[in-house]
Amino acid sequence: MTLTSPRLRAALLAAASAGLIAAAVPAPGPLGIGDPLYPYLGNPGYDVLAYDIAFTYSGDNRKPLDTLTKIDARATQRLESVNLDFAHGTVESVTVDGRPAHFTGTGEDLVVRPDRPVGEGERITIAVTHTSDPTGAGADSGWVRTSDGLAMANQADAAHRVFPCNDHPADKAYFTIRVTTPKDLVAVANGRAVAHAVAGPTATWTYRGAHPMATELAQVSIGRSAVVRRTGPHGLPLRDVVPAADRQRMERWLRKTPDHLRWMERWIGRYPFETYGVLVADAATGFALETQTLSLFERSLFTDPALPEWYVESVMVHELAHHWFGNSVTPRAWSDLWISEGHATWYEALYAEETGHGTLEQRMREAYTASDGWRAAGGPPAAPRPPGREGKSGLFRPVVYDGSALVLYALRQEIGAAAFDTLQRRWVTDHAHATAGTADFVRLASAVAGRDLTGFLRGWLYGEKTPPMPGHPDWRSATPARGPAATTATTAAPDPAPTTAARATAARATTAAAGRKPA
């Protein structure tokens, strides 16, 4: 399914937000726009145009950061109050257009009441002075505490645990991020550096993105870091951020990015942003994440000798592919995640095939065998079940990775490789730097194929059982396992899949089956 409102917003209703200072006004309920997976994320009535966020970091990642978040928005209807998504911080003051405003916290919403109603079409600037707590939300926090500082991992629903926002990927906005740190540390964020100033014992770093961004893709890294610069295809500025002590050790991986970019551009067209880079965090996350212009990876991905080189590179390509599928073209609703993860998995698998490590067809046949089980455990690709007690990682099940790439494989089998390649390129150009959903994808696929594919894709996207694979009538999907163990066994950590022991074992097994030694 897909939601069709022009600017969806959403925010998860969870435990009551601790520490919000409430003014003496009646406490309204949290709002939401009804995203199928996160019905209380986001808020109707306004469109965020830009964020300007200033963090002040003391040097201790166990202490809250003093933060000022400014939000430039346009009202899409008359508003008596404005709901923002925010939790796990203390609000000190709020102004609207420079005038003090009443505020209160309810659920995971911060409700702001200006001194006068906001008319439809009016622009307003909301400034919230608050703290941002890197310890208060545990595993569901947007902050990741590293050995020497902090990094950010907001996917899927954790940006509002870092700063007040409209925390849904459909309300993209421009970002300016300022970070003040002790001057012996390095701060980086999305986009390009526009200023760096030292004042006594502190330094302030300012970054600005040239394109709109979803809140879940925001990135701030603070630590004893080395920033490594080089040039990519057609003069693209590249900057990688790694622990300073690992500068030389990481070079063998960092120097691969220009070729990864060339490979992706050969398939899909020019890279859509102003810069790119790899951010290596010394933290045990269990996942990688496509934060915009600066993809986040855990250090162990590059240092674990059990992981073959081809596998590490395929994970790097997966996150890079997301900059077309997910970052530039952003899901309109979280149930559209299959488009982003399916395509990133597709190019991850193609890269492995082109470098001689298993074929796409074999991987898809294995996915087909497991597909009915994945659907039983997590729902079909375009109608996944909401996350459960596992928190923000619960959305990232195998059905959104190989299970969704399997949909793309079936589509290519049905319409042919040439039409499929045209569809891929059309998708990232027609919807560049915007949002799009499942209905848009089906519509474009039908246009490219020259016939209505709604009926063909319905079963692949929404069916309880996996449809027959075109061209492979002998493929069979195994009967799903039953009971709680089945769900547990098919639950993955966030993107692109676990990079910890379980995935290492799988990589070793794949390598052994292919008759190759781990790199």
Coordinates of C-alpha atoms in Angstrom, one line a residue:
M1 CA 0.0 0.0 0.0
T2 CA 1.0 3.6 -0.4
L3 CA -0.1 6.9 1.2
T4 CA -0.9 9.6 -1.3
S5 CA -0.9 12.9 0.7
P6 CA 1.6 15.3 -0.9
R7 CA 3.9 15.7 2.1
L8 CA 3.5 12.7 4.5
R9 CA 4.8 13.1 8.0
A10 CA 4.9 10.5 10.8
A11 CA 6.3 9.8 14.4
L12 CA 6.1 6.7 16.6
L13 CA 4.0 7.0 19.8
A14 CA 6.0 5.3 22.5
A15 CA 6.7 5.8 26.3
A16 CA 6.0 9.2 27.7
S17 CA 8.8 11.6 27.0
A18 CA 10.9 12.2 30.1
G19 CA 12.3 15.6 30.9
L20 CA 10.2 17.9 28.7
I21 CA 9.4 21.1 30.6
A22 CA 5.8 21.9 30.0
A23 CA 4.3 25.4 30.1
A24 CA 0.9 25.8 31.8
V25 CA -1.4 25.0 28.9
P26 CA -3.7 22.0 28.4
A27 CA -1.8 19.0 27.2
P28 CA -3.1 17.9 23.8
G29 CA -2.5 14.4 22.4
P30 CA 0.2 13.5 20.0
L31 CA -0.6 13.7 16.3
G32 CA 0.2 11.5 13.4
I33 CA -0.7 11.2 9.8
G34 CA -1.3 7.4 9.8
D35 CA 1.8 5.9 8.3
P36 CA 1.0 2.2 8.1
L37 CA 4.0 1.3 10.2
Y38 CA 4.5 4.4 12.4
P39 CA 1.0 5.9 12.6
Y40 CA 2.0 8.5 15.2
L41 CA 5.2 9.7 13.6
G42 CA 5.0 13.2 12.0
N43 CA 2.4 15.8 12.1
P44 CA -0.1 17.3 9.7
G45 CA -0.5 21.0 8.9
Y46 CA 2.9 22.2 7.9
D47 CA 5.9 21.5 5.6
V48 CA 9.4 21.8 6.9
L49 CA 11.6 23.8 4.5
A50 CA 14.9 23.9 6.4
Y51 CA 16.5 22.9 9.7
D52 CA 19.4 24.8 11.3
I53 CA 20.8 22.7 14.2
A54 CA 23.6 23.8 16.6
F55 CA 25.0 21.2 18.9
T56 CA 27.5 21.9 21.7
Y57 CA 29.5 18.9 22.8
S58 CA 31.4 19.0 26.1
G59 CA 33.9 16.2 25.2
D60 CA 32.0 13.6 27.3
N61 CA 29.7 11.3 25.4
R62 CA 27.8 10.4 28.6
K63 CA 26.5 14.0 29.0
P64 CA 23.7 15.7 27.1
L65 CA 24.6 18.2 24.3
D66 CA 23.3 21.7 24.5
T67 CA 21.3 22.2 21.3
L68 CA 19.4 24.9 19.4
T69 CA 17.2 23.7 16.7
K70 CA 15.6 26.2 14.3
I71 CA 12.9 25.0 11.9
D72 CA 11.7 27.0 9.0
A73 CA 8.3 25.8 7.9
R74 CA 5.2 26.7 5.9
A75 CA 1.7 26.1 7.2
T76 CA -0.5 24.0 4.9
Q77 CA -3.5 24.7 7.0
R78 CA -4.5 27.1 9.8
L79 CA -2.8 26.1 13.0
E80 CA -3.6 27.0 16.6
S81 CA -0.6 24.9 17.7
V82 CA 2.3 23.0 16.0
N83 CA 3.3 19.5 16.9
L84 CA 7.0 18.5 16.6
D85 CA 8.4 15.0 17.2
F86 CA 10.8 15.1 20.1
A87 CA 11.8 12.9 23.0
H88 CA 14.7 12.1 25.3
G89 CA 15.8 15.7 25.9
T90 CA 14.9 18.7 28.1
V91 CA 13.3 21.7 26.4
E92 CA 14.3 25.0 28.0
S93 CA 12.5 27.5 25.7
V94 CA 10.6 27.8 22.5
T95 CA 10.1 30.9 20.2
V96 CA 8.0 31.3 17.1
D97 CA 9.1 34.1 14.8
G98 CA 11.2 35.4 17.7
R99 CA 8.4 35.6 20.2
P100 CA 8.2 33.3 23.3
A101 CA 5.7 30.5 22.8
H102 CA 4.0 28.1 25.2
F103 CA 5.0 24.4 24.9
T104 CA 4.2 21.1 26.4
G105 CA 5.2 17.5 25.9
T106 CA 2.8 14.6 25.2
G107 CA 3.9 11.1 24.2
E108 CA 6.8 11.7 21.9
D109 CA 5.5 15.1 20.7
L110 CA 6.5 18.6 21.6
V111 CA 3.4 20.8 21.2
V112 CA 4.1 24.5 20.5
R113 CA 1.4 27.1 20.9
P114 CA 2.3 30.4 19.2
D115 CA 0.9 33.7 20.6
R116 CA -1.4 33.9 17.6
P117 CA -2.7 31.3 15.1
V118 CA -0.7 30.6 12.0
G119 CA -2.6 31.1 8.8
E120 CA -2.5 28.7 5.8
G121 CA 0.4 29.5 3.6
E122 CA 2.3 31.5 6.2
R123 CA 6.0 30.8 6.9
I124 CA 7.1 30.5 10.5
T125 CA 10.4 29.9 12.3
I126 CA 10.4 27.8 15.4
A127 CA 13.5 27.9 17.6
V128 CA 13.8 25.2 20.3
T129 CA 16.5 25.4 23.0
H130 CA 17.0 21.9 24.4
T131 CA 19.4 19.2 25.3
S132 CA 20.1 16.1 23.2
D133 CA 20.8 13.1 25.3
P134 CA 23.1 10.4 23.8
T135 CA 22.3 8.0 26.7
G136 CA 18.6 8.4 27.3
A137 CA 17.1 6.1 24.7
G138 CA 19.4 3.1 24.8
A139 CA 19.4 1.0 21.6
D140 CA 16.6 3.1 20.1
S141 CA 18.5 6.3 20.4
G142 CA 19.6 8.2 17.3
W143 CA 23.0 8.7 18.9
V144 CA 25.7 6.0 18.8
R145 CA 28.4 6.4 21.4
T146 CA 31.8 5.5 19.9
S147 CA 35.1 4.9 21.7
D148 CA 36.1 8.6 21.2
G149 CA 32.8 10.4 20.8
L150 CA 29.5 10.2 18.9
A151 CA 27.9 9.3 15.6
M152 CA 24.3 9.3 14.5
A153 CA 22.1 6.5 13.3
N154 CA 18.4 7.7 13.1
Q155 CA 16.8 5.1 10.9
A156 CA 14.0 4.4 11.1
D157 CA 12.3 6.5 13.8
A158 CA 15.0 7.9 16.0
A159 CA 15.8 11.4 14.7
H160 CA 13.3 12.9 17.1
R161 CA 15.3 11.4 19.9
V162 CA 18.1 13.7 18.9
F163 CA 16.4 17.0 17.8
P164 CA 12.8 18.3 17.4
C165 CA 11.6 17.6 13.9
N166 CA 9.0 16.2 11.6
D167 CA 10.4 12.8 11.8
H168 CA 9.3 11.0 8.6
P169 CA 11.2 10.6 5.3
A170 CA 8.4 12.1 3.2
D171 CA 9.0 15.6 4.7
K172 CA 12.4 16.3 3.3
A173 CA 14.1 19.6 4.1
Y174 CA 17.4 21.4 3.7
F175 CA 19.9 21.0 6.6
T176 CA 22.5 23.3 8.1
I177 CA 24.4 21.6 11.0
R178 CA 26.8 23.4 13.4
V179 CA 28.8 21.5 16.0
T180 CA 30.9 23.1 18.7
T181 CA 33.5 20.8 20.3
P182 CA 36.8 20.9 22.2
K183 CA 39.2 22.1 19.6
D184 CA 41.3 18.9 19.7
L185 CA 38.3 16.9 18.3
V186 CA 36.9 16.8 14.8
A187 CA 33.2 17.2 13.9
V188 CA 31.7 16.2 10.6
A189 CA 28.1 16.3 9.2
N190 CA 26.1 15.8 6.0
G191 CA 27.0 18.0 3.0
R192 CA 29.9 20.3 2.5
A193 CA 31.9 22.2 5.1
V194 CA 31.1 25.9 4.9
A195 CA 32.9 27.3 8.0
H196 CA 35.4 26.3 10.8
A197 CA 36.2 28.8 13.6
V198 CA 38.3 28.3 16.7
A199 CA 37.5 30.4 19.8
G200 CA 39.7 29.7 22.8
P201 CA 39.4 26.0 23.8
T202 CA 36.6 25.2 21.3
A203 CA 36.0 25.0 17.6
T204 CA 32.8 25.3 15.6
W205 CA 32.2 23.3 12.4
T206 CA 29.4 24.2 10.0
Y207 CA 28.1 22.0 7.3
R208 CA 25.3 22.5 4.8
G209 CA 23.6 20.1 2.3
A210 CA 22.9 21.2 -1.2
H211 CA 19.8 19.0 -1.5
P212 CA 16.8 18.2 0.7
M213 CA 17.2 15.3 3.2
A214 CA 15.0 13.1 5.3
T215 CA 15.5 13.3 9.0
E216 CA 16.5 9.7 9.3
L217 CA 19.5 10.4 7.1
A218 CA 21.1 13.1 9.2
Q219 CA 24.6 12.5 10.4
V220 CA 26.9 14.1 13.0
S221 CA 30.2 12.5 14.0
I222 CA 32.4 13.8 16.7
G223 CA 35.8 12.3 17.7
R224 CA 39.5 12.0 17.3
S225 CA 39.1 11.6 13.6
A226 CA 41.2 11.8 10.4
V227 CA 39.4 13.4 7.4
V228 CA 40.8 11.9 4.2
R229 CA 40.1 13.7 1.0
R230 CA 40.4 12.6 -2.6
T231 CA 38.6 13.1 -6.0
G232 CA 36.0 10.9 -7.5
P233 CA 34.5 10.7 -11.0
H234 CA 34.0 13.9 -12.9
G235 CA 35.8 15.8 -10.1
L236 CA 33.4 14.8 -7.3
P237 CA 34.9 15.8 -3.9
L238 CA 35.3 12.7 -1.6
R239 CA 35.9 12.9 2.1
D240 CA 36.2 9.9 4.4
V241 CA 36.2 10.1 8.2
V242 CA 38.0 7.4 10.2
P243 CA 39.5 7.1 13.7
A244 CA 42.8 8.9 13.5
A245 CA 44.7 5.8 14.8
D246 CA 43.3 3.8 11.9
R247 CA 44.2 6.2 9.1
Q248 CA 46.7 4.0 7.3
R249 CA 44.9 0.7 8.1
M250 CA 41.7 2.0 6.5
E251 CA 43.3 3.3 3.3
R252 CA 43.0 -0.1 1.4
W253 CA 39.2 0.3 1.8
L254 CA 38.9 4.0 1.3
R255 CA 40.7 4.1 -2.0
K256 CA 38.0 1.7 -3.4
T257 CA 35.2 4.3 -3.3
P258 CA 36.1 6.1 -6.6
D259 CA 35.8 2.8 -8.5
H260 CA 32.6 1.9 -6.7
L261 CA 31.1 5.2 -7.8
R262 CA 32.2 4.6 -11.4
W263 CA 30.6 1.2 -11.3
M264 CA 27.3 2.5 -10.0
E265 CA 27.3 5.4 -12.5
R266 CA 27.7 2.9 -15.3
W267 CA 24.5 1.2 -14.2
I268 CA 22.3 4.0 -13.1
G269 CA 23.7 7.4 -14.1
R270 CA 25.5 10.3 -12.4
Y271 CA 25.9 10.3 -8.6
P272 CA 23.1 12.7 -7.3
F273 CA 24.9 14.6 -4.5
E274 CA 27.7 17.2 -4.0
T275 CA 30.1 14.9 -2.1
Y276 CA 30.4 11.4 -0.8
G277 CA 32.4 9.5 1.8
V278 CA 32.8 6.7 4.3
L279 CA 32.4 7.3 8.0
V280 CA 34.0 4.5 10.1
A281 CA 32.7 4.5 13.7
D282 CA 34.5 2.6 16.5
A283 CA 31.3 1.2 17.9
A284 CA 29.5 -2.2 17.8
T285 CA 26.4 -1.3 15.8
G286 CA 25.8 -4.5 13.8
F287 CA 24.7 -2.5 10.8
A288 CA 25.8 0.0 8.1
L289 CA 23.6 3.0 7.2
E290 CA 23.3 5.3 4.2
T291 CA 23.4 8.6 6.0
Q292 CA 23.3 11.2 3.2
T293 CA 26.7 12.0 1.6
L294 CA 28.5 10.2 4.4
S295 CA 27.6 6.5 4.9
L296 CA 28.1 5.0 8.4
F297 CA 30.0 1.7 8.9
E298 CA 31.2 0.0 12.0
R299 CA 34.9 -0.4 12.3
S300 CA 34.8 -4.2 12.6
L301 CA 33.5 -4.5 9.0
F302 CA 36.9 -3.4 7.9
T303 CA 39.0 -5.1 10.5
D304 CA 37.4 -8.6 11.0
P305 CA 39.7 -11.0 9.2
A306 CA 36.8 -13.5 8.9
L307 CA 35.0 -11.2 6.3
P308 CA 36.1 -11.7 2.7
E309 CA 37.1 -8.6 0.8
W310 CA 34.4 -9.1 -1.8
Y311 CA 31.8 -9.2 0.9
V312 CA 33.0 -6.0 2.5
E313 CA 33.0 -4.2 -0.9
S314 CA 29.5 -5.4 -1.6
V315 CA 28.3 -3.8 1.7
M316 CA 30.0 -0.6 0.7
V317 CA 28.3 -0.7 -2.7
H318 CA 24.9 -1.4 -1.0
E319 CA 25.2 1.9 1.1
L320 CA 26.4 3.8 -1.9
A321 CA 23.5 2.6 -4.0
H322 CA 21.1 4.0 -1.4
H323 CA 22.2 7.5 -2.4
W324 CA 20.1 7.0 -5.6
F325 CA 17.5 4.7 -4.0
G326 CA 16.4 6.0 -0.6
N327 CA 18.4 9.3 -0.3
S328 CA 17.7 11.1 -3.6
V329 CA 14.5 9.2 -4.3
T330 CA 13.0 8.8 -0.7
P331 CA 10.2 6.5 0.3
R332 CA 6.9 8.3 0.7
A333 CA 5.8 5.9 3.4
W334 CA 7.8 3.4 5.4
S335 CA 5.9 0.6 3.7
D336 CA 7.7 1.7 0.5
L337 CA 11.0 0.7 2.0
W338 CA 11.1 -2.3 -0.2
I339 CA 12.0 -0.1 -3.2
S340 CA 15.1 1.3 -1.5
E341 CA 16.3 -1.8 0.1
G342 CA 15.4 -4.0 -2.8
H343 CA 17.5 -1.9 -5.2
A344 CA 20.4 -1.5 -2.8
T345 CA 20.5 -5.3 -2.4
W346 CA 20.1 -5.7 -6.2
Y347 CA 23.3 -3.7 -6.9
E348 CA 25.1 -5.3 -3.9
A349 CA 24.4 -8.7 -5.5
L350 CA 25.3 -7.5 -9.0
Y351 CA 28.6 -6.2 -7.8
A352 CA 29.4 -9.5 -6.1
E353 CA 28.5 -11.3 -9.4
E354 CA 30.7 -9.0 -11.5
T355 CA 33.7 -9.5 -9.2
G356 CA 33.2 -13.3 -9.4
H357 CA 31.5 -14.2 -6.2
G358 CA 28.3 -15.9 -6.9
T359 CA 25.6 -15.2 -9.5
L360 CA 22.6 -13.0 -9.1
E361 CA 20.4 -15.9 -10.4
Q362 CA 21.7 -18.3 -7.7
R363 CA 21.1 -15.7 -5.0
M364 CA 17.6 -15.0 -6.2
R365 CA 16.9 -18.8 -6.4
E366 CA 17.9 -19.1 -2.7
A367 CA 15.8 -16.1 -1.9
Y368 CA 12.8 -17.7 -3.7
T369 CA 13.2 -20.8 -1.6
A370 CA 13.1 -18.7 1.6
S371 CA 10.5 -16.2 0.4
D372 CA 7.3 -17.7 1.8
G373 CA 9.0 -18.0 5.2
W374 CA 10.0 -14.4 5.1
R375 CA 6.5 -13.3 4.1
A376 CA 5.0 -15.4 6.9
A377 CA 7.4 -13.9 9.5
G378 CA 7.4 -10.2 8.4
G379 CA 4.7 -9.7 5.8
P380 CA 5.0 -9.1 2.1
P381 CA 7.5 -6.6 0.7
A382 CA 5.1 -3.7 0.2
A383 CA 3.0 -4.3 3.3
P384 CA 5.5 -5.3 6.0
R385 CA 4.3 -5.9 9.6
P386 CA 5.1 -3.1 12.1
P387 CA 8.2 -3.5 14.2
G388 CA 7.7 -5.3 17.5
R389 CA 9.5 -5.3 20.8
E390 CA 12.9 -5.3 19.0
G391 CA 12.5 -1.6 18.4
K392 CA 13.8 0.4 15.4
S393 CA 15.7 -2.6 14.0
G394 CA 12.5 -4.6 13.7
L395 CA 11.5 -3.2 10.4
F396 CA 14.7 -4.5 8.7
R397 CA 13.8 -8.1 8.0
P398 CA 15.1 -10.3 5.2
V399 CA 11.9 -9.7 3.2
V400 CA 12.9 -6.0 2.7
Y401 CA 16.4 -7.0 1.4
D402 CA 16.6 -10.2 -0.7
G403 CA 12.9 -10.6 -0.5
S404 CA 12.4 -7.3 -2.2
A405 CA 15.3 -7.8 -4.7
L406 CA 13.4 -10.9 -5.7
V407 CA 10.5 -8.7 -6.8
L408 CA 12.9 -6.8 -9.0
Y409 CA 14.2 -10.0 -10.4
A410 CA 10.7 -11.2 -11.3
L411 CA 10.0 -7.9 -12.9
R412 CA 13.1 -8.1 -15.1
Q413 CA 12.2 -11.6 -16.0
E414 CA 8.7 -10.3 -17.0
I415 CA 9.6 -7.2 -19.0
G416 CA 13.2 -8.0 -20.2
A417 CA 16.6 -6.7 -19.2
A418 CA 16.5 -3.6 -21.5
A419 CA 13.2 -2.3 -20.3
F420 CA 14.2 -3.0 -16.7
D421 CA 17.4 -1.0 -17.1
T422 CA 15.4 1.9 -18.6
L423 CA 13.0 1.7 -15.6
Q424 CA 15.9 1.9 -13.1
R425 CA 17.3 5.0 -14.8
R426 CA 13.9 6.6 -15.2
W427 CA 13.1 6.1 -11.5
V428 CA 16.1 7.9 -10.2
T429 CA 15.8 10.8 -12.7
D430 CA 12.0 11.3 -12.7
H431 CA 11.9 11.4 -8.9
A432 CA 15.3 12.9 -8.1
H433 CA 15.5 14.7 -4.7
A434 CA 11.8 14.0 -4.1
T435 CA 9.7 11.3 -2.5
A436 CA 7.9 8.4 -4.3
G437 CA 6.1 5.3 -3.4
T438 CA 4.9 1.9 -4.5
A439 CA 2.1 3.2 -6.7
D440 CA 4.6 5.5 -8.5
F441 CA 6.9 2.6 -9.1
V442 CA 4.1 0.4 -10.5
R443 CA 2.9 3.2 -12.7
L444 CA 6.4 3.9 -14.1
A445 CA 7.1 0.2 -14.7
S446 CA 3.9 -0.1 -16.7
A447 CA 4.7 3.0 -18.8
V448 CA 8.2 1.7 -19.6
A449 CA 6.9 -1.8 -20.4
G450 CA 4.0 -0.4 -22.5
R451 CA 1.4 -2.4 -20.6
D452 CA -0.4 -2.4 -17.2
L453 CA 1.7 -4.4 -14.7
T454 CA -0.6 -3.8 -11.8
G455 CA -2.0 -7.3 -11.8
F456 CA 1.5 -8.9 -12.3
L457 CA 3.1 -7.0 -9.4
R458 CA 0.2 -7.2 -7.0
G459 CA 1.1 -10.7 -5.9
W460 CA 4.8 -10.0 -5.7
L461 CA 4.2 -6.9 -3.6
Y462 CA 1.3 -7.9 -1.4
G463 CA 0.8 -11.7 -1.6
E464 CA 1.0 -14.0 1.3
K465 CA 2.6 -16.5 -1.0
T466 CA 5.3 -15.9 -3.5
P467 CA 4.0 -16.0 -7.1
P468 CA 5.6 -18.3 -9.7
M469 CA 8.8 -16.9 -11.1
P470 CA 8.7 -16.1 -14.8
G471 CA 11.2 -18.2 -16.7
H472 CA 11.8 -20.5 -13.8
P473 CA 8.8 -22.8 -13.4
D474 CA 10.9 -25.3 -11.4
W475 CA 11.6 -22.8 -8.5
R476 CA 9.8 -23.7 -5.3
S477 CA 9.5 -21.8 -2.0
A478 CA 9.8 -23.9 1.1
T479 CA 6.9 -24.3 3.5
P480 CA 7.3 -21.6 6.3
A481 CA 8.4 -22.7 9.7
R482 CA 5.8 -22.1 12.5
G483 CA 6.1 -20.7 15.9
P484 CA 8.1 -17.8 17.6
A485 CA 11.4 -19.2 16.4
A486 CA 10.5 -18.6 12.8
T487 CA 10.0 -14.8 13.4
T488 CA 13.2 -14.6 15.4
A489 CA 15.3 -16.4 12.8
T490 CA 14.2 -14.0 10.0
T491 CA 14.7 -10.7 11.9
A492 CA 17.7 -8.7 10.7
A493 CA 19.5 -5.7 12.1
P494 CA 19.4 -2.4 10.1
D495 CA 20.9 -1.9 6.8
P496 CA 22.0 -3.8 4.8
A497 CA 22.0 -6.8 7.0
P498 CA 24.0 -7.9 10.1
T499 CA 27.7 -7.3 9.7
T500 CA 28.5 -9.2 12.9
A501 CA 29.1 -12.9 13.6
A502 CA 26.1 -14.3 11.8
R503 CA 26.8 -12.5 8.6
A504 CA 30.5 -13.3 8.9
T505 CA 29.6 -17.0 9.1
A506 CA 27.4 -16.6 6.0
A507 CA 30.2 -14.9 4.1
R508 CA 32.6 -17.6 5.0
A509 CA 30.1 -20.3 4.0
T510 CA 29.5 -18.6 0.7
T511 CA 33.2 -18.3 0.0
A512 CA 33.8 -22.0 0.9
A513 CA 31.0 -23.1 -1.3
A514 CA 32.5 -21.2 -4.2
G515 CA 35.9 -22.9 -3.6
R516 CA 37.6 -19.6 -2.5
K517 CA 39.5 -18.6 0.6
P518 CA 38.4 -15.5 2.5
A519 CA 40.3 -12.4 1.5

